[in-house]
Amino acid sequence: MDGNGFLLKADGIRAGYGKLEILHGVSLEVRPREIVSVIGPNGAGKSTAFKTIVGLLHPRSGRVLFDGKDITGLPPYEVLRLGLAYVPQGRIVFPQMTVLENLEMGAYIETDPARVKEALARVYGLFPVLEERKRQVAGSLSGGEQQMVALGRALMTTPKLILLDEPSLGLSPKLVTLIFEKLQEMQQAGYTMMVVEQNAAKALSVADRGYVLELGQNRFEGTGQTLLNDPDVKRLYLGG
């Protein structure tokens, strides 16, 4: 953590693809045990920000500090080893592998079998349905269950921070509610999360703090409740 109590501090990030710059100086911060939601219209740069933080994209300028270390531009496997996990959008599971095999894939950097066993017990505690279905192939699960597999797999490395990109994408309203309940349970269990989410109202309702990005820049920030009640945020992003 840095001296101000931030676990993650992305400061003035400029990044993009080829000649196209998507982020024009974005800054995001996360404190331990928070849920921080990042919302904004399509093309705002939300996913690009996450990809830059975890090292999939190299920033053109700015820096990323995680747990007191400068991780700017480090490759993703090094970032993961430091305790920063990333769940990309799209419920990415290995469809032909069982639930248990999917979870074990998440622990590939963990060499101590006892720690893998402990991590599995924690995942099953949060997602009992995964223990019930551990011998089932992941491709046969519902969308919500597949998202739980993706979440559980990220938890297998006992991360200090989890970045979740669109966890509710393509799920029915009932499953969206379930996934957000699970995120709150994860927070109660001590996990810290930053969430990019199209479902802005839902994302802000569970967030300690939130950021609104627009056109690759910070537009609003505040507590989840403050942003939910802000008339400009309501009008522009919450359809109210």
Short mmCIF file of C-alpha atoms in Angstrom, two decimals:
data_model
loop_
_atom_site.label_atom_id
_atom_site.label_comp_id
_atom_site.label_asym_id
_atom_site.label_seq_id
_atom_site.Cartn_x
_atom_site.Cartn_y
_atom_site.Cartn_z
CA MET A 1 0.00 0.00 0.00
CA ASP A 2 1.16 3.55 -0.57
CA GLY A 3 1.38 6.17 2.17
CA ASN A 4 -2.19 7.36 1.48
CA GLY A 5 -3.69 3.91 2.05
CA PHE A 6 -4.26 3.05 -1.62
CA LEU A 7 -3.73 -0.52 -2.74
CA LEU A 8 -3.90 0.54 -6.40
CA LYS A 9 -3.17 3.93 -7.87
CA ALA A 10 -3.30 4.42 -11.64
CA ASP A 11 -2.14 7.96 -12.28
CA GLY A 12 -2.53 9.95 -15.51
CA ILE A 13 -2.69 6.90 -17.78
CA ARG A 14 -2.48 7.49 -21.52
CA ALA A 15 -2.85 4.34 -23.62
CA GLY A 16 -4.38 3.00 -26.80
CA TYR A 17 -3.99 0.73 -29.82
CA GLY A 18 -1.55 1.58 -32.62
CA LYS A 19 -1.84 5.28 -33.36
CA LEU A 20 -5.24 5.53 -31.68
CA GLU A 21 -5.10 6.91 -28.14
CA ILE A 22 -8.09 5.78 -26.04
CA LEU A 23 -7.11 6.98 -22.56
CA HIS A 24 -6.14 10.63 -22.15
CA GLY A 25 -4.79 10.78 -18.62
CA VAL A 26 -7.15 8.51 -16.64
CA SER A 27 -6.61 8.16 -12.88
CA LEU A 28 -8.19 5.46 -10.67
CA GLU A 29 -7.58 4.46 -7.05
CA VAL A 30 -8.62 1.54 -4.85
CA ARG A 31 -8.25 1.13 -1.10
CA PRO A 32 -8.15 -2.28 0.63
CA ARG A 33 -11.53 -4.02 1.01
CA GLU A 34 -13.37 -1.58 -1.25
CA ILE A 35 -15.58 -2.29 -4.21
CA VAL A 36 -14.83 0.47 -6.73
CA SER A 37 -17.10 0.63 -9.80
CA VAL A 38 -16.04 2.18 -13.11
CA ILE A 39 -18.94 3.15 -15.37
CA GLY A 40 -19.43 5.16 -18.54
CA PRO A 41 -20.75 4.82 -22.10
CA ASN A 42 -19.35 2.38 -24.67
CA GLY A 43 -15.98 3.57 -25.93
CA ALA A 44 -15.22 5.48 -22.73
CA GLY A 45 -12.01 3.50 -22.19
CA LYS A 46 -13.10 1.38 -19.22
CA SER A 47 -11.78 -1.97 -20.48
CA THR A 48 -8.68 -0.29 -21.93
CA ALA A 49 -7.91 1.09 -18.46
CA PHE A 50 -8.09 -2.41 -16.96
CA LYS A 51 -5.93 -3.91 -19.72
CA THR A 52 -3.32 -1.22 -19.10
CA ILE A 53 -3.32 -1.78 -15.33
CA VAL A 54 -2.77 -5.55 -15.68
CA GLY A 55 -0.05 -5.17 -18.32
CA LEU A 56 -1.88 -6.33 -21.45
CA LEU A 57 -1.33 -2.81 -22.85
CA HIS A 58 1.73 -0.65 -22.28
CA PRO A 59 0.84 2.92 -21.23
CA ARG A 60 2.26 5.78 -23.29
CA SER A 61 2.58 7.82 -20.13
CA GLY A 62 1.42 7.80 -16.52
CA ARG A 63 2.11 5.09 -13.98
CA VAL A 64 0.46 2.26 -12.10
CA LEU A 65 1.33 1.63 -8.44
CA PHE A 66 0.11 -1.56 -6.78
CA ASP A 67 0.69 -2.44 -3.14
CA GLY A 68 3.48 0.14 -2.96
CA LYS A 69 5.30 -1.11 -6.10
CA ASP A 70 5.53 0.52 -9.52
CA ILE A 71 4.05 -2.10 -11.89
CA THR A 72 3.79 0.19 -14.95
CA GLY A 73 4.21 -1.94 -18.07
CA LEU A 74 5.04 -5.17 -16.22
CA PRO A 75 3.88 -8.30 -18.11
CA PRO A 76 0.58 -9.81 -16.90
CA TYR A 77 2.12 -12.94 -15.34
CA GLU A 78 4.34 -10.77 -13.11
CA VAL A 79 1.37 -8.59 -12.15
CA LEU A 80 -0.59 -11.74 -11.24
CA ARG A 81 2.26 -13.00 -9.05
CA LEU A 82 2.12 -9.72 -7.10
CA GLY A 83 -1.54 -10.41 -6.26
CA LEU A 84 -3.50 -8.55 -8.92
CA ALA A 85 -6.05 -10.82 -10.65
CA TYR A 86 -8.06 -9.98 -13.77
CA VAL A 87 -11.37 -11.48 -14.90
CA PRO A 88 -11.93 -10.41 -18.53
CA GLN A 89 -15.41 -9.96 -19.95
CA GLY A 90 -17.25 -12.85 -21.55
CA ARG A 91 -17.34 -15.61 -18.87
CA ILE A 92 -14.16 -17.21 -20.21
CA VAL A 93 -14.06 -20.85 -19.06
CA PHE A 94 -12.42 -23.97 -20.49
CA PRO A 95 -15.68 -25.57 -21.71
CA GLN A 96 -14.43 -29.17 -22.08
CA MET A 97 -12.78 -29.21 -18.64
CA THR A 98 -14.60 -29.88 -15.38
CA VAL A 99 -15.38 -27.11 -12.91
CA LEU A 100 -12.62 -28.43 -10.62
CA GLU A 101 -10.08 -28.49 -13.47
CA ASN A 102 -11.03 -24.91 -14.38
CA LEU A 103 -10.45 -23.82 -10.79
CA GLU A 104 -7.15 -25.68 -10.59
CA MET A 105 -6.03 -23.85 -13.75
CA GLY A 106 -6.43 -20.64 -11.78
CA ALA A 107 -3.83 -21.86 -9.27
CA TYR A 108 -1.11 -22.59 -11.85
CA ILE A 109 1.34 -20.16 -10.17
CA GLU A 110 0.78 -21.77 -6.75
CA THR A 111 3.27 -24.57 -6.04
CA ASP A 112 2.15 -25.54 -2.53
CA PRO A 113 -0.66 -28.19 -2.72
CA ALA A 114 -1.88 -27.23 0.79
CA ARG A 115 -2.45 -23.64 -0.33
CA VAL A 116 -4.32 -24.83 -3.43
CA LYS A 117 -6.55 -26.93 -1.18
CA GLU A 118 -7.19 -23.93 1.13
CA ALA A 119 -8.02 -21.73 -1.87
CA LEU A 120 -10.46 -24.36 -3.19
CA ALA A 121 -12.18 -24.50 0.20
CA ARG A 122 -12.56 -20.70 0.17
CA VAL A 123 -13.99 -20.74 -3.37
CA TYR A 124 -16.46 -23.51 -2.49
CA GLY A 125 -17.47 -21.55 0.64
CA LEU A 126 -18.38 -18.55 -1.52
CA PHE A 127 -19.84 -20.56 -4.41
CA PRO A 128 -21.35 -23.81 -3.00
CA VAL A 129 -22.89 -24.62 -6.42
CA LEU A 130 -19.35 -25.04 -7.82
CA GLU A 131 -18.60 -27.77 -5.30
CA GLU A 132 -21.86 -29.51 -6.21
CA ARG A 133 -20.91 -29.31 -9.91
CA LYS A 134 -17.14 -29.84 -9.60
CA ARG A 135 -17.16 -32.97 -11.82
CA GLN A 136 -19.39 -31.35 -14.46
CA VAL A 137 -17.83 -29.86 -17.62
CA ALA A 138 -17.90 -26.08 -17.42
CA GLY A 139 -19.44 -25.69 -20.90
CA SER A 140 -22.66 -27.33 -19.67
CA LEU A 141 -23.25 -24.78 -16.88
CA SER A 142 -25.62 -21.80 -17.02
CA GLY A 143 -24.21 -18.36 -17.80
CA GLY A 144 -24.34 -17.33 -14.15
CA GLU A 145 -22.57 -20.50 -13.04
CA GLN A 146 -19.88 -20.01 -15.69
CA GLN A 147 -19.32 -16.49 -14.37
CA MET A 148 -18.91 -17.99 -10.87
CA VAL A 149 -16.29 -20.38 -12.29
CA ALA A 150 -14.43 -17.38 -13.79
CA LEU A 151 -14.63 -15.54 -10.44
CA GLY A 152 -13.61 -18.62 -8.48
CA ARG A 153 -10.65 -19.23 -10.76
CA ALA A 154 -9.38 -15.69 -10.09
CA LEU A 155 -9.64 -16.33 -6.33
CA MET A 156 -7.39 -19.41 -6.54
CA THR A 157 -4.27 -17.22 -6.39
CA THR A 158 -5.53 -15.49 -3.20
CA PRO A 159 -5.34 -12.07 -4.88
CA LYS A 160 -5.03 -8.75 -3.04
CA LEU A 161 -7.14 -7.08 -5.75
CA ILE A 162 -9.46 -8.44 -8.46
CA LEU A 163 -10.32 -6.44 -11.59
CA LEU A 164 -13.65 -7.58 -13.04
CA ASP A 165 -14.55 -6.52 -16.56
CA GLU A 166 -18.33 -6.61 -17.18
CA PRO A 167 -19.22 -9.48 -14.78
CA SER A 168 -22.95 -9.22 -15.59
CA LEU A 169 -22.59 -9.07 -19.39
CA GLY A 170 -25.26 -11.11 -21.17
CA LEU A 171 -26.88 -12.46 -17.99
CA SER A 172 -30.61 -12.43 -17.21
CA PRO A 173 -31.78 -9.85 -14.62
CA LYS A 174 -32.11 -12.58 -11.98
CA LEU A 175 -28.53 -13.78 -12.57
CA VAL A 176 -27.23 -10.19 -12.61
CA THR A 177 -28.68 -9.78 -9.11
CA LEU A 178 -27.09 -13.05 -8.02
CA ILE A 179 -23.62 -12.10 -9.35
CA PHE A 180 -23.73 -8.72 -7.57
CA GLU A 181 -24.77 -10.45 -4.35
CA LYS A 182 -21.73 -12.71 -4.79
CA LEU A 183 -19.46 -9.67 -5.24
CA GLN A 184 -20.77 -8.29 -1.93
CA GLU A 185 -20.15 -11.67 -0.26
CA MET A 186 -16.60 -11.62 -1.64
CA GLN A 187 -16.10 -8.16 -0.15
CA GLN A 188 -17.40 -9.38 3.23
CA ALA A 189 -14.90 -12.26 2.99
CA GLY A 190 -12.11 -9.67 2.71
CA TYR A 191 -11.58 -9.32 -1.05
CA THR A 192 -10.95 -5.99 -2.78
CA MET A 193 -12.47 -5.41 -6.22
CA MET A 194 -12.61 -2.90 -9.03
CA VAL A 195 -15.49 -3.51 -11.43
CA VAL A 196 -16.10 -2.21 -14.96
CA GLU A 197 -19.82 -2.52 -15.61
CA GLN A 198 -22.44 -1.47 -18.20
CA ASN A 199 -25.19 -1.93 -15.61
CA ALA A 200 -24.31 1.40 -14.02
CA ALA A 201 -27.07 1.60 -11.40
CA LYS A 202 -26.33 -1.91 -10.13
CA ALA A 203 -22.59 -1.26 -10.10
CA LEU A 204 -22.93 1.97 -8.11
CA SER A 205 -25.42 0.44 -5.68
CA VAL A 206 -22.76 -2.02 -4.41
CA ALA A 207 -19.78 0.35 -4.72
CA ASP A 208 -17.98 2.10 -1.90
CA ARG A 209 -16.71 4.52 -4.53
CA GLY A 210 -17.18 4.97 -8.25
CA TYR A 211 -15.68 6.63 -11.29
CA VAL A 212 -17.44 7.76 -14.46
CA LEU A 213 -15.22 7.74 -17.54
CA GLU A 214 -16.14 9.45 -20.78
CA LEU A 215 -14.09 9.69 -23.99
CA GLY A 216 -11.00 8.38 -22.19
CA GLN A 217 -11.10 10.89 -19.34
CA ASN A 218 -12.36 11.08 -15.75
CA ARG A 219 -15.77 12.79 -15.75
CA PHE A 220 -17.18 12.22 -12.22
CA GLU A 221 -16.06 10.44 -9.08
CA GLY A 222 -17.44 9.98 -5.58
CA THR A 223 -19.07 7.44 -3.29
CA GLY A 224 -21.43 5.00 -4.99
CA GLN A 225 -24.39 6.64 -3.28
CA THR A 226 -23.30 10.18 -4.21
CA LEU A 227 -23.01 9.23 -7.88
CA LEU A 228 -26.36 7.39 -7.82
CA ASN A 229 -28.02 10.56 -6.48
CA ASP A 230 -26.14 13.03 -8.70
CA PRO A 231 -28.67 14.55 -11.16
CA ASP A 232 -26.07 14.82 -13.97
CA VAL A 233 -24.94 11.21 -13.53
CA LYS A 234 -28.59 10.10 -13.41
CA ARG A 235 -29.49 11.99 -16.56
CA LEU A 236 -26.41 11.04 -18.58
CA TYR A 237 -25.66 7.49 -17.48
CA LEU A 238 -28.50 6.01 -15.46
CA GLY A 239 -31.37 6.74 -17.82
CA GLY A 240 -33.10 8.91 -15.23
#
